[in-house]
PDB file of C-alpha atoms in Angstrom:
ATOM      1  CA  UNK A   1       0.000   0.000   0.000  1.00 52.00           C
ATOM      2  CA  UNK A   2       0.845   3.841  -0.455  1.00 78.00           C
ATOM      3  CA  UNK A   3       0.545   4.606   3.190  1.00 92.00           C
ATOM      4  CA  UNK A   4       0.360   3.659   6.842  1.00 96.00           C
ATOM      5  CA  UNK A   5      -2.691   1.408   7.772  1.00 96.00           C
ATOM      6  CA  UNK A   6      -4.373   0.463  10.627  1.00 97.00           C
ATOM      7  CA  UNK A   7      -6.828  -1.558  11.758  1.00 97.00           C
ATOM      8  CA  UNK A   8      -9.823  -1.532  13.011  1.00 97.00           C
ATOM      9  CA  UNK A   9     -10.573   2.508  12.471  1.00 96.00           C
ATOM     10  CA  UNK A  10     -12.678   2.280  15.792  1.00 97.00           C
ATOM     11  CA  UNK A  11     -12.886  -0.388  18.562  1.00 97.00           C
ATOM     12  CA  UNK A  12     -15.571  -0.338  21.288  1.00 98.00           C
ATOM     13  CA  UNK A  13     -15.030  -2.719  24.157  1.00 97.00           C
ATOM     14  CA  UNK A  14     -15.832  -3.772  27.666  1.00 97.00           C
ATOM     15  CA  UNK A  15     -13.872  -2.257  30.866  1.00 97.00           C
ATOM     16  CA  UNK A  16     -11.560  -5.825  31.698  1.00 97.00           C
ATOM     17  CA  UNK A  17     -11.191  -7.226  27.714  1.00 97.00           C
ATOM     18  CA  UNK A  18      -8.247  -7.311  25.840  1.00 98.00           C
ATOM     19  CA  UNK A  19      -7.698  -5.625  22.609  1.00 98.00           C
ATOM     20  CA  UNK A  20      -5.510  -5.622  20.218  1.00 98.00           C
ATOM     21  CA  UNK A  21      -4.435  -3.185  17.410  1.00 98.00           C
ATOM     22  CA  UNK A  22      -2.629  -3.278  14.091  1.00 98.00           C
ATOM     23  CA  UNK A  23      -0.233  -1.463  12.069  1.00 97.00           C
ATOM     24  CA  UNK A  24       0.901  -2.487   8.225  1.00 97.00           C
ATOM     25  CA  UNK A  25       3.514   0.281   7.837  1.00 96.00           C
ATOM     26  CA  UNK A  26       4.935   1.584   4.651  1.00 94.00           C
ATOM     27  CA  UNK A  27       6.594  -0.573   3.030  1.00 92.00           C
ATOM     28  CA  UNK A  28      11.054  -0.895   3.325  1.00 89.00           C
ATOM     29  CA  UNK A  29      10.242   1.307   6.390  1.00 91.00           C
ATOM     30  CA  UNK A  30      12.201  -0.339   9.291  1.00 91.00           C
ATOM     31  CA  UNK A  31      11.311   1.926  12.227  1.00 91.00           C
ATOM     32  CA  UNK A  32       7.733   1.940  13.580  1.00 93.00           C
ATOM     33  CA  UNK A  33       6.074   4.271  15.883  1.00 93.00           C
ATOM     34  CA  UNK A  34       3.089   3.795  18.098  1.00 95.00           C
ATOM     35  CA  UNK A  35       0.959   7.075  19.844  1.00 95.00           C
ATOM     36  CA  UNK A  36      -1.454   7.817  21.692  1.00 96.00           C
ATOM     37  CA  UNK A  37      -3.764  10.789  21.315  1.00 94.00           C
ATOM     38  CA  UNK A  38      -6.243  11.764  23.766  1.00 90.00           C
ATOM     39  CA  UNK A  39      -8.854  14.670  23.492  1.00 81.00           C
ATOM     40  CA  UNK A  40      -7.014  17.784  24.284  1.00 74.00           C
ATOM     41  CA  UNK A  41      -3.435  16.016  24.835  1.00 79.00           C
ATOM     42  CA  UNK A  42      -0.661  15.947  22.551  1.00 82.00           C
ATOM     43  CA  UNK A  43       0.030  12.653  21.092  1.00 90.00           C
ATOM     44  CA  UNK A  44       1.963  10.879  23.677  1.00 91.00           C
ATOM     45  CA  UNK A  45       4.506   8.313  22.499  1.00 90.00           C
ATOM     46  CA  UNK A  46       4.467   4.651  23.703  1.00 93.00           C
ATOM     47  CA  UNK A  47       6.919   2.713  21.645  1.00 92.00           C
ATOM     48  CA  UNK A  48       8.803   2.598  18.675  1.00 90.00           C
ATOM     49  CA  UNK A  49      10.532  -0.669  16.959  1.00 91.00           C
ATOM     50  CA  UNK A  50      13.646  -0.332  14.940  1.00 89.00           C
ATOM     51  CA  UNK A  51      13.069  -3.959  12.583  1.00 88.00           C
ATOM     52  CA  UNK A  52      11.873  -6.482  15.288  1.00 89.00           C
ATOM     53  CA  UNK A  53      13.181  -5.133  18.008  1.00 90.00           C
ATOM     54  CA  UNK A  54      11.821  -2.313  20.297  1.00 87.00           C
ATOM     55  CA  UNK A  55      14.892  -0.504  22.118  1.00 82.00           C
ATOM     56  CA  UNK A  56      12.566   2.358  24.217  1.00 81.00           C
ATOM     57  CA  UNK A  57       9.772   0.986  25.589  1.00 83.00           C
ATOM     58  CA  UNK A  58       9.629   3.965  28.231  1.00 82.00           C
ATOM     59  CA  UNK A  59       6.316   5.510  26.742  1.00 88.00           C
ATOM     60  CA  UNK A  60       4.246   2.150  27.487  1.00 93.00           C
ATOM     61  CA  UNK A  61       1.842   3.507  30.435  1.00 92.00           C
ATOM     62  CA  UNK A  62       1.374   0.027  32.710  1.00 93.00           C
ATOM     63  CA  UNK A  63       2.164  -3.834  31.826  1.00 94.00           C
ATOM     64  CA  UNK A  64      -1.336  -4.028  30.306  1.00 97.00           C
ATOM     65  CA  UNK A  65       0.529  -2.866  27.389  1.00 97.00           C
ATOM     66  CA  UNK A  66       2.384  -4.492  24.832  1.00 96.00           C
ATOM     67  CA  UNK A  67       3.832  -4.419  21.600  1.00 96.00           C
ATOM     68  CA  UNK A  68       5.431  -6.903  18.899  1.00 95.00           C
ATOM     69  CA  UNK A  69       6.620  -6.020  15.523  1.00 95.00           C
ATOM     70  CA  UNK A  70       6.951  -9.386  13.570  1.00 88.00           C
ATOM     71  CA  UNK A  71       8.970  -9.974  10.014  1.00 87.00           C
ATOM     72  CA  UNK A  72      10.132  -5.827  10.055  1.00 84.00           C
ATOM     73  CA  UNK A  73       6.550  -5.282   9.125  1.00 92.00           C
ATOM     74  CA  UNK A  74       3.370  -5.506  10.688  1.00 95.00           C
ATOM     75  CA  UNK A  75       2.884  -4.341  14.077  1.00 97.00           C
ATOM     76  CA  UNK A  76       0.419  -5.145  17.200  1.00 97.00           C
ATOM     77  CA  UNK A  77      -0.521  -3.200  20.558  1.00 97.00           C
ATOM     78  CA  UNK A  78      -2.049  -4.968  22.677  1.00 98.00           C
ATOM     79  CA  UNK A  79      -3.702  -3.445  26.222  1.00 98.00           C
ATOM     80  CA  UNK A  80      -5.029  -6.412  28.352  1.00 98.00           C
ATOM     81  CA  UNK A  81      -7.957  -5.240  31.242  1.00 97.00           C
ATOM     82  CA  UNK A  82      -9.059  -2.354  29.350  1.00 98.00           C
ATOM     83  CA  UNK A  83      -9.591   0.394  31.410  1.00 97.00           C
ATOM     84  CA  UNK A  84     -11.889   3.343  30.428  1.00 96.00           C
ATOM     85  CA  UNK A  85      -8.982   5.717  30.774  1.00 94.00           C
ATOM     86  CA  UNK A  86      -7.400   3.925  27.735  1.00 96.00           C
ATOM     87  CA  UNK A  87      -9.856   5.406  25.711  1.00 96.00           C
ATOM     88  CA  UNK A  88      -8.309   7.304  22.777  1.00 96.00           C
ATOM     89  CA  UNK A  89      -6.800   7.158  19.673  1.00 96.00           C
ATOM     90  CA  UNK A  90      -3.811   5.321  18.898  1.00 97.00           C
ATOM     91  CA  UNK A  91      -1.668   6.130  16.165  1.00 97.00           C
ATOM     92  CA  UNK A  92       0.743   3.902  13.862  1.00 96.00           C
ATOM     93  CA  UNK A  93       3.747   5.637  12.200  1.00 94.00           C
ATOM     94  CA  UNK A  94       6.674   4.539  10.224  1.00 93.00           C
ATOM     95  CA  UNK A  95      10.131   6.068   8.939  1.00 90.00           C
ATOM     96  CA  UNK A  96      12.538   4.786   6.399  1.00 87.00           C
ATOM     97  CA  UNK A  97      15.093   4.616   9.755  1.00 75.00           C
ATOM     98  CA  UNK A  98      14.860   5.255  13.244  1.00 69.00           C
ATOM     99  CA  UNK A  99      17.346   8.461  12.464  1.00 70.00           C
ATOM    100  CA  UNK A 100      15.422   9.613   9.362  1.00 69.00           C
ATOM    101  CA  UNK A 101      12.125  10.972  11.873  1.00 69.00           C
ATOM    102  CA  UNK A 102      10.137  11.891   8.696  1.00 83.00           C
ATOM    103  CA  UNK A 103       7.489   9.860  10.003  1.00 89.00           C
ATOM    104  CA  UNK A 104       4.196   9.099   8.237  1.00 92.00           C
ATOM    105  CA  UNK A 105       1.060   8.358  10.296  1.00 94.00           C
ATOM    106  CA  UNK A 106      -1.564   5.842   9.892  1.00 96.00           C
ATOM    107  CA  UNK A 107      -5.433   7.304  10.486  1.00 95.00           C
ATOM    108  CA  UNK A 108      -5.199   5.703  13.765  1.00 96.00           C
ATOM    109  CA  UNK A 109      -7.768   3.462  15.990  1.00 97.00           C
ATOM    110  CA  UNK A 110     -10.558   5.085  18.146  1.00 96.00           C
ATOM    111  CA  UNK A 111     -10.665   2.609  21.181  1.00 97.00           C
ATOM    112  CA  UNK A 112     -14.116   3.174  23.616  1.00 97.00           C
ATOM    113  CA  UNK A 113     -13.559   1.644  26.632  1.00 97.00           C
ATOM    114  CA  UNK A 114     -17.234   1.217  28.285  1.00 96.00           C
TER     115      UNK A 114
ATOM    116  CA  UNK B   1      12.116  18.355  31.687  1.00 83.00           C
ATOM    117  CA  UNK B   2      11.982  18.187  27.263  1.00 86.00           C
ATOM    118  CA  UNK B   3       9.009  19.804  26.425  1.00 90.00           C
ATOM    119  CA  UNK B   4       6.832  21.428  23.558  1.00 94.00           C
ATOM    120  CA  UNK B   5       4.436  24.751  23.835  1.00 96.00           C
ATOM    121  CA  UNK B   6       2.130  25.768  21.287  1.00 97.00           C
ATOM    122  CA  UNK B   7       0.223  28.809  21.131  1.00 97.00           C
ATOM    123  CA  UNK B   8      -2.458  30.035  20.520  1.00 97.00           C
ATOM    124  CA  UNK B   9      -4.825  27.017  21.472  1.00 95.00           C
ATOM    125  CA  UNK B  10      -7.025  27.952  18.943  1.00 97.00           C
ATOM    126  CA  UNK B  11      -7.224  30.771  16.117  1.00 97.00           C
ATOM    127  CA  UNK B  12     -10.042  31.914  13.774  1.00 97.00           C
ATOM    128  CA  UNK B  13      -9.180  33.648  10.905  1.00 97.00           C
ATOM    129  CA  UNK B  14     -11.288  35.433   7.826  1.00 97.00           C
ATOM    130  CA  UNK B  15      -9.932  34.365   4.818  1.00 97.00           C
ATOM    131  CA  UNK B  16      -6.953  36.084   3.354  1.00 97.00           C
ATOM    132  CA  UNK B  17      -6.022  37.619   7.076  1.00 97.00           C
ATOM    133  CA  UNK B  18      -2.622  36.092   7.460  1.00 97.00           C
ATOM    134  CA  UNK B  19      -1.307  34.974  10.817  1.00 98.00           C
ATOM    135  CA  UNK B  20       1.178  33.064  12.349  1.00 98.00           C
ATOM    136  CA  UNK B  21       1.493  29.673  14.727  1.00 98.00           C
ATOM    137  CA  UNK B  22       3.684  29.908  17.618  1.00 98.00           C
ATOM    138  CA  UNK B  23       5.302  26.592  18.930  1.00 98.00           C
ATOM    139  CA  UNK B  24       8.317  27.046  21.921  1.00 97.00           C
ATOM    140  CA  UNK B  25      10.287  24.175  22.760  1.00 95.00           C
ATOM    141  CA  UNK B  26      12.867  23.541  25.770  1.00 93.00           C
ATOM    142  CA  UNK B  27      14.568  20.300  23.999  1.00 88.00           C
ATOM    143  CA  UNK B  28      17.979  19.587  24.890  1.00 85.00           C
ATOM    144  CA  UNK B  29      20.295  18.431  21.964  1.00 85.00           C
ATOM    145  CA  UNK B  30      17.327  19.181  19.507  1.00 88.00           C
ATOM    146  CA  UNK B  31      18.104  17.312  16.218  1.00 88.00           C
ATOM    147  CA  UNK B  32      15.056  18.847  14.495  1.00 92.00           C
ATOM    148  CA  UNK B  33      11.931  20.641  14.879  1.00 95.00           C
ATOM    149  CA  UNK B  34       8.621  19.414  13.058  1.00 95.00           C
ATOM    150  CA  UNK B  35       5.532  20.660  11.962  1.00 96.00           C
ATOM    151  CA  UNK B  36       2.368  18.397  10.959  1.00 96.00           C
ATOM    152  CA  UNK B  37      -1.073  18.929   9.731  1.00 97.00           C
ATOM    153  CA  UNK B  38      -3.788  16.713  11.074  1.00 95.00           C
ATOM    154  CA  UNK B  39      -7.677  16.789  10.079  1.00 95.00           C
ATOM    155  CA  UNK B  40     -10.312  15.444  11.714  1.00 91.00           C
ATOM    156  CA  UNK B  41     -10.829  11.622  12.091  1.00 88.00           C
ATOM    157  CA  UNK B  42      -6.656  11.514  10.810  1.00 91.00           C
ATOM    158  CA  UNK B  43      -3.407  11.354  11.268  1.00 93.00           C
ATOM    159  CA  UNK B  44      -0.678  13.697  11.436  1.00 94.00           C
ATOM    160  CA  UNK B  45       0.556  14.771   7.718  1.00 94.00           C
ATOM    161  CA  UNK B  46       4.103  15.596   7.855  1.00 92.00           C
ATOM    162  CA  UNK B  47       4.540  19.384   6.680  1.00 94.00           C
ATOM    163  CA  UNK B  48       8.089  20.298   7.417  1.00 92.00           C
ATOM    164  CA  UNK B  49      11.227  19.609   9.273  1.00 93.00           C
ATOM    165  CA  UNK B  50      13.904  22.396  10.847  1.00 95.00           C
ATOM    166  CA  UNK B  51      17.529  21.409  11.700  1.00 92.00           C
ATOM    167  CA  UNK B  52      18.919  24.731  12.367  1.00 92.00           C
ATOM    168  CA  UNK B  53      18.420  28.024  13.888  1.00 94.00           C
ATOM    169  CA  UNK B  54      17.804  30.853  11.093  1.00 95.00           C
ATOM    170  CA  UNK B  55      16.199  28.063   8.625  1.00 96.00           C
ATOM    171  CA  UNK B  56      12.987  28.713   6.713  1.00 97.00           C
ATOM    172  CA  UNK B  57      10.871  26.366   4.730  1.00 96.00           C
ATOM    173  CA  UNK B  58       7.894  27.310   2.140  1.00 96.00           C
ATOM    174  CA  UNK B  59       5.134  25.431   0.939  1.00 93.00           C
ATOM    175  CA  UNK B  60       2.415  26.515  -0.666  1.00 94.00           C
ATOM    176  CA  UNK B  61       1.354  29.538   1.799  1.00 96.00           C
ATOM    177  CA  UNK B  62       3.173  27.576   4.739  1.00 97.00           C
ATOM    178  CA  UNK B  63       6.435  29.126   6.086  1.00 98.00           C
ATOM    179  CA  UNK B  64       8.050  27.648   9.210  1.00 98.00           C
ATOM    180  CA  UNK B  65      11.345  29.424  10.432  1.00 98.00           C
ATOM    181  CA  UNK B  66      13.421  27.736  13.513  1.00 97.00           C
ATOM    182  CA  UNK B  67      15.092  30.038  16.087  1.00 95.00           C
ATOM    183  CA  UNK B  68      17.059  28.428  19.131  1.00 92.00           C
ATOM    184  CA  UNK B  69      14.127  28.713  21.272  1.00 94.00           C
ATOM    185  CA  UNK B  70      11.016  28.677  19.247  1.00 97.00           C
ATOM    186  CA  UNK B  71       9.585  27.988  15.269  1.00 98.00           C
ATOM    187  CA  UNK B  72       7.009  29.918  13.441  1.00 98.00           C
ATOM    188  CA  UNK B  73       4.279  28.769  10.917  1.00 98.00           C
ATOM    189  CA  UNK B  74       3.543  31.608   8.875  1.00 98.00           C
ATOM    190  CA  UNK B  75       0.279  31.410   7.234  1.00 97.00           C
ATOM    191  CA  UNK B  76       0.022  33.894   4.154  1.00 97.00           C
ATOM    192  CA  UNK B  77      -3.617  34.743   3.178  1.00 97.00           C
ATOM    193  CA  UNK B  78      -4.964  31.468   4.426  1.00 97.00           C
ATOM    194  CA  UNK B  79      -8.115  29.256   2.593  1.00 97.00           C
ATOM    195  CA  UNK B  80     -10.982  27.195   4.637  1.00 97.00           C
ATOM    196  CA  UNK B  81      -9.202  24.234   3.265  1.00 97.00           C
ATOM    197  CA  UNK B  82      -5.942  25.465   5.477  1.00 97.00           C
ATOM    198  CA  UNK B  83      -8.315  24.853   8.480  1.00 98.00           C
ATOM    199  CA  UNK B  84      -6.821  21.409  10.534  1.00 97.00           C
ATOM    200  CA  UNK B  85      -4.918  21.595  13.502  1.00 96.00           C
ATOM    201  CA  UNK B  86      -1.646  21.904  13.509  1.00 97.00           C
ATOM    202  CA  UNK B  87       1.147  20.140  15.749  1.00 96.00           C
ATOM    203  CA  UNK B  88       4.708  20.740  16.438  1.00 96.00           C
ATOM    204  CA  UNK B  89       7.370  18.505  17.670  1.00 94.00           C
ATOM    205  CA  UNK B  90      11.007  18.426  18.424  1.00 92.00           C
ATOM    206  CA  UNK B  91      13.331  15.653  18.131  1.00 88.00           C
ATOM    207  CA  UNK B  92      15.813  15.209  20.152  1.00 80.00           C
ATOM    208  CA  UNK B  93      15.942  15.503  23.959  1.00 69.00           C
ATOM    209  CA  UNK B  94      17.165  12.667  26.609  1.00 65.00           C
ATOM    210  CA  UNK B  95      14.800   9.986  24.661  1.00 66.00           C
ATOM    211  CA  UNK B  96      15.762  10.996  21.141  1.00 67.00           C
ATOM    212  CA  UNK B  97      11.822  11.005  20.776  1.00 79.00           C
ATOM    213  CA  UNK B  98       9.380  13.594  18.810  1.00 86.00           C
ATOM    214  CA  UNK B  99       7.820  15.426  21.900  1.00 89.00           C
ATOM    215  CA  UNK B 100       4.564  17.081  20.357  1.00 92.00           C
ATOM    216  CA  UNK B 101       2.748  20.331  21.533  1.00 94.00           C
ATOM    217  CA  UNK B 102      -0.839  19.860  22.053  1.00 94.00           C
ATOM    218  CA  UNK B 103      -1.772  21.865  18.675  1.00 95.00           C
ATOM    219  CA  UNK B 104      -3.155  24.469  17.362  1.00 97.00           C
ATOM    220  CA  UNK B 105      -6.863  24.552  16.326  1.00 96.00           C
ATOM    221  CA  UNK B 106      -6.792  26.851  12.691  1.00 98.00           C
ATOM    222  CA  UNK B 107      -9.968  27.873  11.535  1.00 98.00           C
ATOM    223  CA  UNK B 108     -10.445  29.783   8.231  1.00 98.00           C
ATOM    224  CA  UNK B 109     -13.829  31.416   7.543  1.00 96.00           C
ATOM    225  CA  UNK B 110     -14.697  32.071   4.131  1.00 95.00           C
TER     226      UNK B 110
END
């Protein structure tokens, strides 16, 4: 594809299920991005992947969060016990390298936490 | 503490009134300073990157210019299709991460 994609576009779930999110980023693009945006924040970052591996995982807010990047391509977030405070919008980006930070976003994934 | 200060929150503008987006940053060992366009129900498109104090970047009726403590988006005789928020981030910092602002709401009335 031309661009960053993610799926779903919106997620509504129950306080305590898991979800989990997915990023196909462009392709050749070895470092990967994940965000979070909520209403009236700045996008806060969580993690980022250079190929497989994930060297800062400072930004992930509790161990209910994880990440895997698998191949140097397709990404997943997952947050276990949703909480209704993890409601937001999570964003997928990806740059050519990790010191290139021209990064491209994907439309993100509205998650409702009920 | 790295962080990233836009201003104003939000700004309504008649069209052709030009203006300009304000975005101070306290980054230490900033390796570039970026500015992004984001509409409604998407992500951030990538409008411009500064590496250096006293550099200036045009595009269309976009200018950002980069001094050592804050960057400018210029907006010359803006259009209601100019209306989107726009974000700025710097790169660099103790995490070598993009630390955004929290945006600036542009709206352009025709």
């Amino acid at each position: 594809g031309a661009g960053v994609s993610q799926s779903p576009s919106n997620k509504v779930t129950e306080k305590g299920k898991d979800v989990e999110l997915r990023c196909d980023p462009i392709s050749g693009h070895t470092a990967l991005y994940w965000y979070r945006q909520s209403l009236g924040q700045g996008l806060e970052f969580l993690i980022y992947f250079q190929g497989n591996s994930a060297p800062d995982k400072s930004g992930l807010p509790s161990d209910r969060f994880s990440a895997e990047r698998t191949g140097g391509s397709v990404s997943t977030l997952t947050i276990q016990r949703t909480q209704q405070e993890d409601s937001a919008v999570y964003l997928c980006a990806s740059s050519r390298q990790v010191d290139d930070n021209e990064q491209f976003f994907g439309p993100g994934t509205r998650l409702t936490v009920l | 503490e790295d962080q990233v200060t836009q201003s104003p929150e939000a700004l309504r503008l008649q069209e052709g009134e030009s203006s300009s987006l304000n975005c101070s940053y306290t980054v230490s060992g900033l390796r570039g300073l970026f500015w992004y366009r984001q509409d409604p129900g998407k992500g951030p498109e990538f409008l411009f990157t500064l590496y250096s104090a006293g550099e200036e970047k045009e595009k269309e009726r976009l200018k950002a210019t980069l001094t050592k403590k804050e960057s400018f988006l210029h907006i010359t005789a803006p259009k209601p299709e100019d209306s989107a928020t726009y974000l700025c981030a710097g790169w660099g910092g103790a995490t070598n991460k993009l630390i955004f602002g929290t945006g600036t709401l542009l709206a352009v009335q025709p």
